[in-house]
Structures are given as structure tokens and as C-alpha cells.
Amino acid sequence: MKMEITVAEVMDIINGIHEEQQNLFEMIRENVQETVGQYLSILMDNELSHFLGRDRYVRCHENTNHRNGSYHRKFTLKGIGKIDLKVPRDRNGLFSSEVIPRSKQYEDVLREDLSVMFLAGISTRTLSMMSERLIGRRLSAGEISNVSKELTAAVEAWRERDLSTEPIKYLYIDGTNFSMRIDGSVEKVPVLAVIGVTTAGYRTVLGLQAGDKESATNWRELFKDLKRRGLDVGTIVLGIMDGLPALERVFKEEFPKAKTQRCQVHVARNVLAKVPQKLKKQIGDEVRSMFYVSSKAKALEFFEQFKVTWEQEIQSAVKCLENSLESCLTYLQFPEDEWLCLRTTNVIERVNKEFKRRTKPMEILAGERSCYMLLAFVCLKMEVHWRSKPIGKVPENLPSLKKLAEINLMDS
């Protein structure tokens, strides 16, 4: 018997599918899940046959172990969702499937996807709410945290990597605070960071370590750790920092051949904090004139004029600037095309800002390990960007960039 179908009937079917499109896709998805579940169940049944050394219903008097039915379990596959499985058992309880290991609830690629989403900025709580729609199975925040912990070894390997192959000439040094849960309570924990600049001008994060920014001992431990990992002290010629006395002193002791550059933005803020509101703009302009000069002699000449003019009225501000001016002008001893990047700690401040942006959704970090994991991910992302942007290279088609940096110096 020949079956024929008209064009009108075909159109009716297509229109019906269009109206019930979501139901159609759901039906297809369920059929795929059922088929995949049956396929994997058959595969595990054959695996048990191989384990026992005989097919179903074949008796072997030498071997007393036999099939013992099966049990149902769930497993989640990427792109398919949750599937039902029939896992075969043997009477002696010796069989363990390699196809779907007993301890696994979902395939490894989903663990990797969840880890990447977590590192990219989605909190464990949000991922838990999204997981059922994303992978077909709801995961608890605890499960997602456990998945992310598997990255710990990779993060520690990165933090402990060998530095002997990286010729570093400049170090940007700073620290920032994070809220961490420590021993049942929430504490503000500083994390010290060091960014190196290679002789080719490329930036790389050399070290991350929890520790008090005001502590000379903590800074010394961090510097010694960098040297232990192979950092060549002889190639370091400059350290750029915000002017903490303990940090500057320890840096000079650990890197005796290197000079220090104090961040001009931090110094300007300290000076202007001691100036009455009505004088801030005028003083700011004069400080800028000292910082943006072509020679140290010219800067010192401007300062002497500044001192004569203002010492009586704002003595504390003049003294503050006088104490820091020498350290603010060290950059003049280095290549002119790098001056813009060497005046301030903006390079590392930008990283700290990205640290804060990434950790903001979490509010409270679950200890140092979680903190290092997130920060390492941020660092690696930024290093990819840095590879195309060596320091000191201002594009010729952006002549306003330098002027903009000068304006931002006092506005920061």
C-alpha cells in the first residue's frame, strides 16, 4: 500500500511543530537522554561480562561469582543533561565500572566548565542556582567549592614557579586587603604582590603572599622567597613603591644594587592632605611642575622656589614634599620612553583594582587558598593582555595620552 502526503498536510505538521516548538525540543532531549542512558547501561553490562569471563546465563563451576541484578543511579553529561543508568552488580561485590566510576556524578568537562565560571567571577551561590539549567542537575555551593579546590595544586605550582629564566629589571610592589574567613571569624587580611618587568618590557606577576603591609619581616620573607625561586638580584635596577618606610628599607637591603622610585601619586596625596582647600589647586599645579620635568636639576630648582613661597604658610606640606622629592625623581635616570610607567605604582594599582572587582561578588573569601586561586586567575588573564603591551611604548597616534596621565596625577 502506497502512502502519500499532501503539501497542505506537511504545512500543518510544520505549523504544529512551530506552535509547540519548546515541547518538541523537550521531547527530543528526553529521547536523547533515554537513548544515551540505555547505551551506557549496555556498555557497563558488557563490562561486567568481561569481568566475570562469561556472558549472561553461562554457568561456570570454577567461578562462584555471578551477576546480582542492578541498581539505578543518575549521571550528568555535558550537552545532554541528567541520564538514568542501570549499573550491573556481581554477587561478591568486586565489580566496579570504569565506564561510569561509582564516585562520579558528572563528567570531568563539566567540572572544568564550573571552575572556569567560578574563576571568571560567578559566585558559588549563583552557580548553584544556575547549575540545573546549565547542566541538568542542581549542585550545591559546597560541591562547586570542592570542584574549584582541585585547581589548588595548579595555583601553588604557578606561585612557586622557577623565576631564573625571567630576566627582571623593575619591580612594582604593593599590597591590598581582602575580607577572609579565618578560624570562624571574618578578618581583613593583606596580600602582598610583586610585579616584575622583564628586560624586554613585559610585565609578569612574580609573587603573591599574605602578610602585613607595614611589616618589614613580611616584606623580607616575600623578597627572599622570590630569590629562592631563582630571581636574579643582579638584574633588578629599580623598585617602584608607595613609600612605606619598612618596605623601602627592606627593599634596599635585599636588592642593594637597585634604586627606589616613590609613587608620585601617593606623595602628591600626602602633600595635598596638609594643604587648606582653597590652596589645593595651586599647590597641586606647582607639585606637578616639579614631577613633570626633563631633569632633576630643574625639579630641585622648582622646589626651592616652592619652599621659599610656602614654607611659612604650609610648613608641614613643604616638609612632606622635601622628604620624598629625591625618591620621586629616580625615574629620570632611566629611558625617557619608560618615564610615564615608572613615575607611579599605577601598574600594580590596576592589578589590585582587578583583584577587588573579581572578589566583590564573593564579599568574603574562604581563606588564603581561595584568595590565591582567584588572584592567580586574574594575574594570568592580565599577563595575556600585557604580552601585547610592553611598558613605555606610547602609540604615536595617541599624543594626548601623556597629557592625560599628567592630569590624572593630581586627580587620582
XYZ file of C-alpha atoms in Angstrom:
412
model
C 0.000 0.000 0.000
C 1.427 3.335 -1.042
C 1.205 6.230 1.437
C 1.008 9.749 0.075
C 1.072 13.052 1.940
C -0.015 16.361 0.542
C 1.754 19.714 0.743
C -1.077 21.044 2.900
C -0.597 18.199 5.373
C 3.148 18.874 5.505
C 2.467 22.544 6.241
C 0.045 21.595 9.010
C 2.746 19.430 10.611
C 5.348 22.226 10.342
C 2.921 24.772 11.800
C 2.159 22.405 14.644
C 5.838 21.991 15.355
C 6.310 25.754 15.290
C 3.491 26.284 17.806
C 4.770 23.544 20.113
C 8.464 24.094 19.444
C 9.520 24.007 23.088
C 7.627 20.762 23.682
C 9.269 19.260 20.599
C 12.756 20.142 21.817
C 11.947 18.800 25.281
C 10.745 15.521 23.763
C 13.911 15.252 21.645
C 16.056 15.947 24.709
C 14.284 13.277 26.756
C 14.657 10.753 23.927
C 18.368 11.517 23.647
C 18.818 11.157 27.413
C 16.956 7.852 27.423
C 18.945 6.505 24.474
C 22.288 7.544 25.960
C 21.318 6.034 29.315
C 20.427 2.714 27.645
C 23.667 2.741 25.635
C 25.847 3.302 28.710
C 23.882 0.690 30.702
C 24.501 -1.902 27.964
C 28.160 -0.915 27.860
C 28.511 -1.477 31.621
C 26.658 -4.801 31.334
C 29.185 -5.959 28.727
C 31.934 -4.687 31.008
C 30.638 -6.966 33.765
C 30.576 -9.900 31.316
C 34.238 -9.300 30.593
C 34.956 -9.031 34.344
C 33.250 -12.378 35.047
C 34.759 -14.022 31.970
C 31.416 -15.204 30.551
C 28.210 -13.914 29.001
C 24.778 -13.894 30.604
C 23.237 -17.260 31.553
C 26.547 -19.071 31.013
C 27.439 -21.147 34.065
C 30.994 -21.787 35.201
C 31.525 -24.166 38.123
C 35.099 -22.967 38.684
C 33.925 -19.399 39.324
C 31.385 -18.877 42.081
C 30.871 -15.189 41.384
C 27.688 -14.388 39.447
C 25.555 -11.475 38.333
C 23.392 -9.996 41.029
C 20.926 -7.698 39.298
C 21.492 -3.956 39.001
C 20.772 -0.661 40.705
C 19.647 2.687 39.335
C 21.704 5.836 39.503
C 21.960 9.266 37.841
C 24.824 10.739 35.849
C 25.143 14.136 34.156
C 26.708 14.664 30.732
C 27.582 17.969 29.112
C 25.086 18.956 26.429
C 22.736 16.105 27.347
C 21.879 16.587 30.993
C 20.882 14.063 33.628
C 20.562 10.448 32.456
C 19.244 7.300 34.160
C 21.611 4.351 34.356
C 21.218 0.688 35.300
C 24.512 -0.319 36.888
C 25.045 -4.115 36.998
C 26.313 -5.824 40.171
C 28.122 -9.049 40.946
C 27.342 -11.258 43.917
C 30.749 -10.806 45.570
C 30.677 -7.016 45.229
C 34.022 -6.905 43.400
C 32.923 -5.287 40.141
C 33.489 -1.545 39.681
C 32.694 0.064 36.330
C 35.376 2.044 34.548
C 32.799 3.493 32.171
C 30.993 5.423 34.901
C 33.040 5.250 38.138
C 30.959 4.922 41.275
C 32.242 8.159 42.820
C 31.481 10.353 39.790
C 28.223 12.262 39.489
C 29.048 14.183 36.297
C 31.718 14.112 33.596
C 35.043 15.875 34.055
C 34.466 18.530 31.392
C 31.578 19.905 33.486
C 33.914 20.246 36.453
C 36.277 22.244 34.272
C 33.457 24.470 32.982
C 32.213 25.168 36.506
C 35.734 26.007 37.659
C 36.243 28.461 34.799
C 32.892 30.170 35.505
C 33.777 30.425 39.194
C 37.185 31.917 38.449
C 35.706 34.301 35.893
C 33.545 35.975 38.516
C 30.406 33.925 39.232
C 29.985 33.138 42.921
C 29.400 29.580 44.162
C 25.895 30.559 45.307
C 24.959 31.918 41.869
C 26.484 28.909 40.120
C 24.473 26.631 42.369
C 21.253 28.376 41.304
C 22.257 28.231 37.618
C 23.582 24.667 37.589
C 20.270 22.880 36.966
C 19.581 24.920 33.839
C 23.189 24.745 32.684
C 23.941 21.056 33.193
C 20.600 19.491 34.078
C 21.468 18.877 37.724
C 21.445 21.205 40.715
C 24.781 21.369 42.517
C 25.213 22.762 45.997
C 27.543 25.686 46.664
C 29.699 23.229 48.615
C 30.031 20.900 45.609
C 31.127 23.797 43.400
C 33.659 24.885 46.013
C 35.057 21.348 46.096
C 35.334 21.318 42.302
C 37.286 24.593 42.406
C 39.634 23.272 45.084
C 41.037 20.860 42.519
C 42.786 23.865 40.988
C 44.788 24.442 44.161
C 47.746 22.319 43.070
C 47.992 24.187 39.754
C 47.802 27.558 41.526
C 50.515 26.592 44.013
C 52.719 25.359 41.172
C 52.305 28.751 39.497
C 53.067 30.645 42.725
C 56.171 28.508 43.252
C 57.357 28.520 39.633
C 61.020 28.962 38.756
C 61.991 32.609 38.085
C 65.556 32.007 36.923
C 64.537 32.147 33.253
C 62.824 35.536 33.594
C 65.360 38.434 33.422
C 63.657 41.128 35.528
C 64.775 44.779 35.651
C 61.941 46.587 37.507
C 59.732 45.563 40.438
C 56.345 47.103 41.244
C 55.490 46.404 44.868
C 52.248 46.901 46.794
C 49.612 45.160 48.871
C 45.841 45.215 49.257
C 43.334 43.950 51.819
C 40.722 41.216 51.460
C 37.976 40.031 53.794
C 38.667 36.377 54.622
C 37.030 33.867 56.895
C 39.758 32.779 59.288
C 39.046 30.349 62.140
C 35.333 31.102 62.136
C 35.576 34.896 62.017
C 35.927 37.456 59.216
C 39.282 39.235 59.162
C 40.909 41.844 56.936
C 43.960 40.094 55.514
C 46.537 41.991 53.405
C 48.010 40.222 50.392
C 51.413 41.453 49.209
C 52.051 41.465 45.462
C 55.137 41.936 43.288
C 55.006 42.571 39.545
C 58.200 42.288 37.551
C 59.112 43.920 34.247
C 61.405 41.889 32.039
C 64.329 43.383 30.167
C 62.107 43.274 27.072
C 59.498 45.426 28.840
C 56.860 42.776 29.528
C 55.067 42.591 32.864
C 54.584 39.420 34.896
C 53.278 38.747 38.400
C 56.145 37.249 40.383
C 54.684 36.762 43.831
C 51.510 36.796 45.947
C 51.769 36.294 49.689
C 49.552 37.109 52.653
C 51.219 39.476 55.112
C 51.037 42.833 56.860
C 51.985 45.707 54.519
C 53.528 47.598 57.434
C 55.735 44.688 58.496
C 59.376 44.701 57.409
C 59.581 40.994 58.260
C 56.753 40.075 55.876
C 58.274 42.044 53.009
C 61.667 40.472 53.647
C 60.129 36.983 53.576
C 58.459 37.748 50.254
C 61.693 39.067 48.700
C 63.670 36.090 49.990
C 61.045 33.750 48.534
C 61.452 35.394 45.120
C 65.223 34.906 45.336
C 64.782 31.306 46.479
C 62.750 30.682 43.339
C 65.588 31.959 41.166
C 65.036 35.714 40.809
C 68.368 37.247 39.800
C 69.126 40.096 42.225
C 71.802 41.459 39.914
C 69.349 42.355 37.139
C 66.987 44.380 39.377
C 67.710 48.090 38.897
C 64.550 49.771 40.243
C 61.733 49.200 42.701
C 58.531 51.271 42.377
C 56.509 51.503 45.601
C 54.191 53.749 47.592
C 56.758 54.891 50.142
C 56.094 52.709 53.195
C 59.243 53.159 55.328
C 59.522 49.461 56.213
C 59.128 48.379 52.595
C 61.666 50.844 51.215
C 64.275 49.936 53.823
C 63.928 46.194 53.330
C 63.976 46.542 49.538
C 67.297 48.381 49.657
C 68.744 45.696 51.930
C 67.569 42.780 49.772
C 68.371 44.453 46.427
C 71.446 46.565 47.214
C 72.189 47.429 43.565
C 68.675 48.696 42.855
C 67.253 52.207 43.258
C 63.781 53.102 44.573
C 61.084 55.200 42.927
C 58.405 56.522 45.260
C 54.942 56.766 43.690
C 54.262 60.389 42.765
C 50.502 59.956 43.183
C 50.898 58.804 46.801
C 53.331 61.608 47.587
C 51.049 64.219 45.989
C 48.109 62.963 48.050
C 50.152 63.161 51.246
C 51.251 66.712 50.440
C 47.770 67.943 49.484
C 46.293 66.390 52.625
C 48.253 69.025 54.571
C 47.068 71.944 52.406
C 43.949 74.109 53.004
C 41.153 73.543 50.496
C 41.495 76.976 48.877
C 45.171 76.306 48.039
C 44.880 72.710 46.807
C 44.633 73.514 43.095
C 47.514 75.984 43.143
C 49.765 73.687 45.208
C 48.792 70.740 43.029
C 49.855 72.604 39.885
C 53.199 73.522 41.438
C 53.866 69.976 42.607
C 53.043 68.742 39.107
C 55.576 71.153 37.651
C 58.277 69.513 39.812
C 57.272 65.963 38.904
C 56.991 66.502 35.140
C 60.364 67.949 34.242
C 63.159 66.827 31.952
C 65.910 66.905 34.566
C 66.439 66.522 38.288
C 68.204 69.900 38.476
C 65.120 71.629 37.111
C 62.880 69.841 39.595
C 65.073 70.877 42.525
C 65.090 74.453 41.238
C 61.277 74.472 41.181
C 61.212 73.033 44.696
C 63.477 75.760 46.090
C 61.103 78.374 44.692
C 58.181 76.445 46.144
C 59.856 76.251 49.537
C 60.585 79.986 49.670
C 56.982 80.794 48.738
C 55.125 78.408 51.021
C 57.307 77.367 53.964
C 55.780 79.899 56.336
C 52.146 79.164 55.473
C 52.102 75.374 54.917
C 55.297 74.170 56.544
C 54.106 70.573 57.045
C 53.241 70.196 53.337
C 56.607 71.618 52.273
C 58.413 69.263 54.680
C 56.432 66.270 53.416
C 57.393 67.050 49.813
C 61.021 67.715 50.724
C 61.359 64.321 52.415
C 60.062 62.465 49.349
C 61.213 64.550 46.393
C 64.510 62.748 45.776
C 62.766 59.369 45.676
C 60.085 60.754 43.349
C 62.678 61.739 40.727
C 64.605 58.466 40.412
C 62.761 57.653 37.181
C 64.763 60.396 35.400
C 67.787 58.090 35.430
C 66.027 55.586 33.153
C 64.979 55.594 29.466
C 62.675 58.503 28.681
C 60.099 56.383 26.869
C 59.518 54.499 30.142
C 59.113 57.558 32.385
C 55.343 57.537 32.187
C 55.213 53.989 33.598
C 57.940 54.479 36.224
C 56.581 57.608 37.951
C 53.809 55.803 39.840
C 52.596 52.414 41.042
C 49.700 52.552 38.548
C 50.795 49.241 37.019
C 50.210 47.336 40.242
C 47.288 49.520 41.341
C 45.500 48.431 38.173
C 46.033 44.805 39.168
C 44.763 45.493 42.696
C 41.655 47.101 41.210
C 41.039 43.984 39.130
C 41.558 41.842 42.246
C 38.836 43.828 44.016
C 36.482 43.643 41.037
C 36.828 39.854 40.860
C 36.381 39.219 44.583
C 33.498 41.697 45.068
C 30.732 39.172 44.197
C 32.018 36.880 46.957
C 32.303 39.588 49.651
C 34.093 37.156 51.991
C 36.807 34.768 50.795
C 37.112 31.286 52.255
C 40.701 31.669 53.444
C 44.072 32.167 51.778
C 43.791 29.203 49.429
C 40.601 30.549 47.852
C 42.142 34.020 47.645
C 45.311 32.814 45.901
C 43.255 30.794 43.420
C 41.162 33.781 42.352
C 44.087 36.181 42.237
C 46.188 33.757 40.199
C 43.417 33.567 37.608
C 43.250 37.383 37.441
C 47.032 37.589 37.079
C 47.159 35.059 34.260
C 44.386 36.898 32.399
C 46.218 40.199 32.735
C 49.518 38.696 31.615
C 47.872 37.632 28.355
C 46.914 41.276 27.799
C 50.359 42.542 28.840
C 52.137 40.443 26.205
C 50.928 42.845 23.530
C 51.710 45.986 25.531
C 55.318 46.366 26.719
C 55.753 49.251 29.143
C 56.851 52.653 27.945
C 55.592 52.267 24.389
C 53.126 55.142 23.855
C 51.465 54.817 20.433
C 52.328 57.710 18.140
C 48.670 58.138 17.190
C 47.744 58.867 20.824
C 49.638 62.092 21.593
C 47.125 63.057 24.280
C 47.910 60.010 26.430
C 50.877 61.567 28.191
C 48.960 64.782 28.891
C 46.052 62.767 30.252
C 48.383 60.927 32.618
C 49.721 64.245 33.878
C 46.209 65.485 34.603
C 45.256 62.241 36.363
C 48.303 62.508 38.639
C 46.596 65.118 40.792
C 43.047 63.947 40.220
C 43.741 60.387 41.424
